[in-house]
C-alpha atoms as one frame of an Amber mdcrd trajectory, in Angstrom:
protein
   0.000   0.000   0.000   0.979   3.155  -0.624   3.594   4.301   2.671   3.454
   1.047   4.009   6.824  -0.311   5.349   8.123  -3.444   2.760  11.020  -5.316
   4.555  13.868  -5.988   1.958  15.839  -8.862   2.269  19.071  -9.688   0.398
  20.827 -12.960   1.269  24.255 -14.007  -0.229  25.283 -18.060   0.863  28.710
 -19.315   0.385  30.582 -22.363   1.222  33.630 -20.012   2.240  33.843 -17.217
   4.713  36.219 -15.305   2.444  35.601 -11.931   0.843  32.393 -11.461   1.130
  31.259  -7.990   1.857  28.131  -6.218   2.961  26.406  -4.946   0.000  26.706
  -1.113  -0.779  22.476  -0.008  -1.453  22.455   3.472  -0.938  19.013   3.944
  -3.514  16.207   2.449  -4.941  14.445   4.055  -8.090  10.472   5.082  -6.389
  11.703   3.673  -3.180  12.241   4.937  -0.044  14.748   4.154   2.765  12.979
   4.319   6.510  15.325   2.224   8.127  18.874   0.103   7.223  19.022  -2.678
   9.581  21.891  -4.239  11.168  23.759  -6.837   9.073  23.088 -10.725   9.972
  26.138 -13.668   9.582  25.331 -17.106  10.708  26.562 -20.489   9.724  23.647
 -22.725   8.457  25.097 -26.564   8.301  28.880 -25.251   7.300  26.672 -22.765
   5.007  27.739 -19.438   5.396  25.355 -17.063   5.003  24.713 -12.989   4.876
  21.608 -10.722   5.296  21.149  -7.726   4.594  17.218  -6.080   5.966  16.175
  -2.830   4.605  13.373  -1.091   5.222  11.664   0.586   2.185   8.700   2.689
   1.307   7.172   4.353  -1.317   4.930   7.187  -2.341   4.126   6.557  -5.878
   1.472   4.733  -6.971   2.096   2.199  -9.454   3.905  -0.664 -10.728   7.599
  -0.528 -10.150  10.663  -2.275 -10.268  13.361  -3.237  -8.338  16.212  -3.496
 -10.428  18.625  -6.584 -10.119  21.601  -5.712  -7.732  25.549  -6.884  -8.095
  26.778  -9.089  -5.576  29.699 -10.049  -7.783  30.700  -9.323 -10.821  28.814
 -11.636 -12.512  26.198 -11.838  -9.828  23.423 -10.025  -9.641  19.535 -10.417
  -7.732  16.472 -11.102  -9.519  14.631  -8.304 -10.307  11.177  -7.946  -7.814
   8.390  -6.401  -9.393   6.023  -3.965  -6.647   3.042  -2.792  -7.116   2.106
   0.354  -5.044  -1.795   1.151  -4.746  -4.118   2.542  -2.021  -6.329   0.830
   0.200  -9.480  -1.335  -1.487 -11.662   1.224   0.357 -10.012   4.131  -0.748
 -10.920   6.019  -4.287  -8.560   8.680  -5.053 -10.767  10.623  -7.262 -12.999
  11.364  -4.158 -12.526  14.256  -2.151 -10.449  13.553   0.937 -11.916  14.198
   4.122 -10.003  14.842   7.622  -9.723  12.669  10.528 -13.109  13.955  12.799
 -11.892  14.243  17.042 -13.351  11.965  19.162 -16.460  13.639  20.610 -17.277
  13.597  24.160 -20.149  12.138  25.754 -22.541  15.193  27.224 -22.817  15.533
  30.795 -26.175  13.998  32.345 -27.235  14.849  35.874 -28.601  12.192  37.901
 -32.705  13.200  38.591 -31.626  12.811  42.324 -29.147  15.453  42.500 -30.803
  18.091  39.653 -33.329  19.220  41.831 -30.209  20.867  44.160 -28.491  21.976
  41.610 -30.394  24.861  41.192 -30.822  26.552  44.768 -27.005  25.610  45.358
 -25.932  27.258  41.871 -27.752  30.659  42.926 -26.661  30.927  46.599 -23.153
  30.319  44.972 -23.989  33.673  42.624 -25.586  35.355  45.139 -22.292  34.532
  47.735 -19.780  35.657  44.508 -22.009  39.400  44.513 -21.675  39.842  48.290
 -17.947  39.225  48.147 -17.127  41.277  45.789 -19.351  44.126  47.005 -18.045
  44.040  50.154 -14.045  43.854  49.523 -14.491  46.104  46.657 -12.475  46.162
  42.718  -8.679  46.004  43.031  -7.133  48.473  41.305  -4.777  45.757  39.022
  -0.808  47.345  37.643  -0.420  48.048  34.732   0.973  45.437  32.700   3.880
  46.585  29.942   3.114  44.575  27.044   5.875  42.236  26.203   7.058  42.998
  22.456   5.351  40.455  19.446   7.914  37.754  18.823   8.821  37.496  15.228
   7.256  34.201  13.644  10.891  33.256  12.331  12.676  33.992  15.758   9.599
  31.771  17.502  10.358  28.894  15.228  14.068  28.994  15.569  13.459  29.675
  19.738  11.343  26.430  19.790  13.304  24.180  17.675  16.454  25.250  20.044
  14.237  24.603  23.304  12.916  21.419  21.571  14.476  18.222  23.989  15.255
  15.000  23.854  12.171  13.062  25.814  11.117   9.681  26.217   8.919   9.975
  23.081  10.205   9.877  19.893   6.906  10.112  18.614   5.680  12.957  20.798
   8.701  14.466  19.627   8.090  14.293  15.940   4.725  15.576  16.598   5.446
  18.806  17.964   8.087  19.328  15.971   5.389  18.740  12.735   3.891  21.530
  15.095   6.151  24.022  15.246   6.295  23.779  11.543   2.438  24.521  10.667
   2.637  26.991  13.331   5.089  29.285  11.558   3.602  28.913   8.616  -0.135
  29.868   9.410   1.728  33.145  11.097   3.994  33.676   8.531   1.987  33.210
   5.230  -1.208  33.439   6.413  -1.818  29.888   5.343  -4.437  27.726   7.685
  -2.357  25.637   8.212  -3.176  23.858  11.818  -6.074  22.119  10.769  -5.115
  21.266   7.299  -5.070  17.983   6.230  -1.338  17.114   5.124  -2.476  16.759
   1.647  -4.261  19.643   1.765  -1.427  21.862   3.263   1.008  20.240   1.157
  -0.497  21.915  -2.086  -0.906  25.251  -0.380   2.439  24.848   0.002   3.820
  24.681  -3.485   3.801  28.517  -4.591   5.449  29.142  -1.276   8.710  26.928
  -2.232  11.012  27.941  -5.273  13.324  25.265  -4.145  11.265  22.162  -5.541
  13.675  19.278  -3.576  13.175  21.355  -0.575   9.790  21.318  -1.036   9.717
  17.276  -1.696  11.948  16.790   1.270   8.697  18.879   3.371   6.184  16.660
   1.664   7.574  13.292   2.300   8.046  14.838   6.091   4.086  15.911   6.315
   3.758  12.513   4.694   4.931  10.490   7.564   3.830  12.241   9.880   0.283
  11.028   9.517   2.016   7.414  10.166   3.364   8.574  13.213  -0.084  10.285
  14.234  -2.203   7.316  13.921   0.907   4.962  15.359   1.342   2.971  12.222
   5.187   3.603  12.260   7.720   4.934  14.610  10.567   6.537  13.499  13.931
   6.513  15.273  16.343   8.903  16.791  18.079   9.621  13.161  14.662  10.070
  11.028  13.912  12.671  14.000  17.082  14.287  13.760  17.141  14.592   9.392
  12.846  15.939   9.795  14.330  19.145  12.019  17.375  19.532   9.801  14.663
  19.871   6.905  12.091  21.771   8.820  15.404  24.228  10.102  15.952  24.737
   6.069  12.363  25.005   4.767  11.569  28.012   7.491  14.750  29.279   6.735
  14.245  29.305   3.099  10.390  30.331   3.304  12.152  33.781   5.696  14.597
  34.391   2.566  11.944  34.449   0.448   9.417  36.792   1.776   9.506  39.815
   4.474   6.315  39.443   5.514   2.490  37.991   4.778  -0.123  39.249   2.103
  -3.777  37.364   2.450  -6.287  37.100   0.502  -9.775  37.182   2.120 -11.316
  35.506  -0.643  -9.180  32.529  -1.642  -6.474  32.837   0.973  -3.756  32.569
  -1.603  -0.273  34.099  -0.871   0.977  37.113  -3.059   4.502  36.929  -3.021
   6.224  40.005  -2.126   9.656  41.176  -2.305  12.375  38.811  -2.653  15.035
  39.182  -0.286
C-alpha cells in the first residue's frame, strides 16, 4: 500500500567465509529508505550465510521495479516487481476528508441530585455578589506589554528549546507543530487544521526550491504514520525531519519579508524577494 513499510531482504550463501562484503544499497528508483538494519552472519550446516534487511517505502502509486543488484561481478539479484496502490476502500478521485476528534459524551445529571443543583448554583452567585461588594475592585498594575515575537525567531526559539524526551513520537509531533505553526503566522496559510495533503499543495507557490519542497512533503507525509501509530521513526529520522524543517523556514524567511492574504481565496501574493 501506498507508505506502508516493505522489509527488503538480500541474502548471499557461500561455502567459504572469504571476501564477502556487505552490499553497498544506498538507492532504490520510487523507493524509499525508513530504516537500514543491522547486518546478519550465521553459519547454516557449514553454510555461510549474509543478510542484509532494509526497510523501504514508497509514495508513488504504481507498478515498479526493483532493479537486479551486483553481488559479484557476474552476480546479480532477480529483479522484484512492486506494485504500489491505495487501500481497497479508498478512491482517489474522491474528495479527501479529515480525521473527525473523538467527541465527548454530554454531561447527564442524575434526577436525584438536579433538583439541588439549582438553589445551590444561585446561593453560589448570590455569595460571589456579596464578596465582591463588600471587599471592593482592586485596582490591578499596569501590565507593559511584552514585544510580538517574530514568527521566524519563535520557530528557531522552539526548535532550540525542543528536547530530547522519552517519546520519539511525541517528539516528531510537535516538531510537525512548530512547523504549521510558523507557517499559518507567517503566510497566512491555515495551516493547523489542514489535512497534510491539503497543506502540502498550499504549500507549493510558497517553495522555489522544488527538492526542498519534496523533502517537506515526504516529512508531512509520515507524519500522519506517526499520528495514527502505524510507524515509529527513530532517533536519526527525528534528527534529518528538524534539519529539513530548520531549512524550509529558513528558506520560506529568505523568500518573503512578511504575509499578504487574501480574504477571498487565501492565496499568498509573493512580495519582495530578499
Amino acid at each position: 500500500m501506498l507508505g506502508e513499510p516493505l522489509l527488503l531482504t538480500i541474502e548471499v550463501r557461500s561455502t567459504q567465509d572469504a571476501n564477502i562484503e556487505p552490499i553497498k544499497l544506498d538507492s532504490i528508483p520510487h523507493f524509499e529508505f525508513l530504516k537500514k538494519d543491522s547486518i546478519i552472519k550465521s553459519n547454516e550446516n557449514g553454510i555461510f550465510v549474509l543478510r542484509q534487511l532494509y526497510r523501504i517505502t514508497s509514495f508513488d502509486s504504481g507498478k515498479w521495479v526493483i532493479p537486479p543488484i551486483p553481488l559479484r561481478p557476474n552476480v546479480k539479484t532477480p529483479s522484484i516487481l512492486v506494485e504500489v496502490g491505495y487501500t481497497d476502500s479508498f478512491d482517489p478521485t474522491k474528495p479527501y476528508h479529515d480525521v473527525q476528534d473523538i467527541k465527548d459524551v454530554p454531561f447527564v445529571m442524575q434526577p436525584q441530585y438536579e433538583k439541588w443543583w439549582y438553589p445551590v448554583a444561585l446561593l453560589l452567585i448570590i455569595l460571589t455578589i456579596v464578596v465582591h461588594w463588600l471587599t471592593g475592585p482592586k485596582k490591578e498594575k499596569t501590565k507593559i506589554p511584552k514585544p510580538t515575537e517574530a514568527p521566524f525567531d519563535k520557530a528557531r526559539r522552539r526548535l532550540r528549546q525542543l528536547k530530547n524526551s522519552a517519546s520519539i513520537t511525541g517528539e516528531y509531533q510537535e516538531l510537525i507543530e512548530i512547523f504549521r505553526t510558523y507557517i499559518k503566522e507567517k503566510t497566512g496559510i491555515e495551516s493547523l487544521h489542514q489535512t497534510s495533503n491539503n497543506l502540502i499543495l498550499k504549500l507549493d507557490v510558497v517553495f522555489s526550491d522544488k527538492s526542498k519542497y519534496k523533502n517537506i512533503s515526504k516529512i508531512l507525509h509520515l507524519a500522519d504514520f506517526v499520528k495514527f501509530a502505524k510507524y515509529q521513526p527513530d532517533k536519526e529520522e527525528l534528527g534529518s525531519a528538524k534539519k529539513i524543517i530548520e531549512d524550509a523556514v529558513q528558506h520560506i524567511e529568505n523568500k518573503y519579508e512578511k504575509p499578504f492574504i487574501n480574504n477571498n481565496s487565501e492565496n499568498i501574493e509573493r512580495t519582495k524577494h530578499k
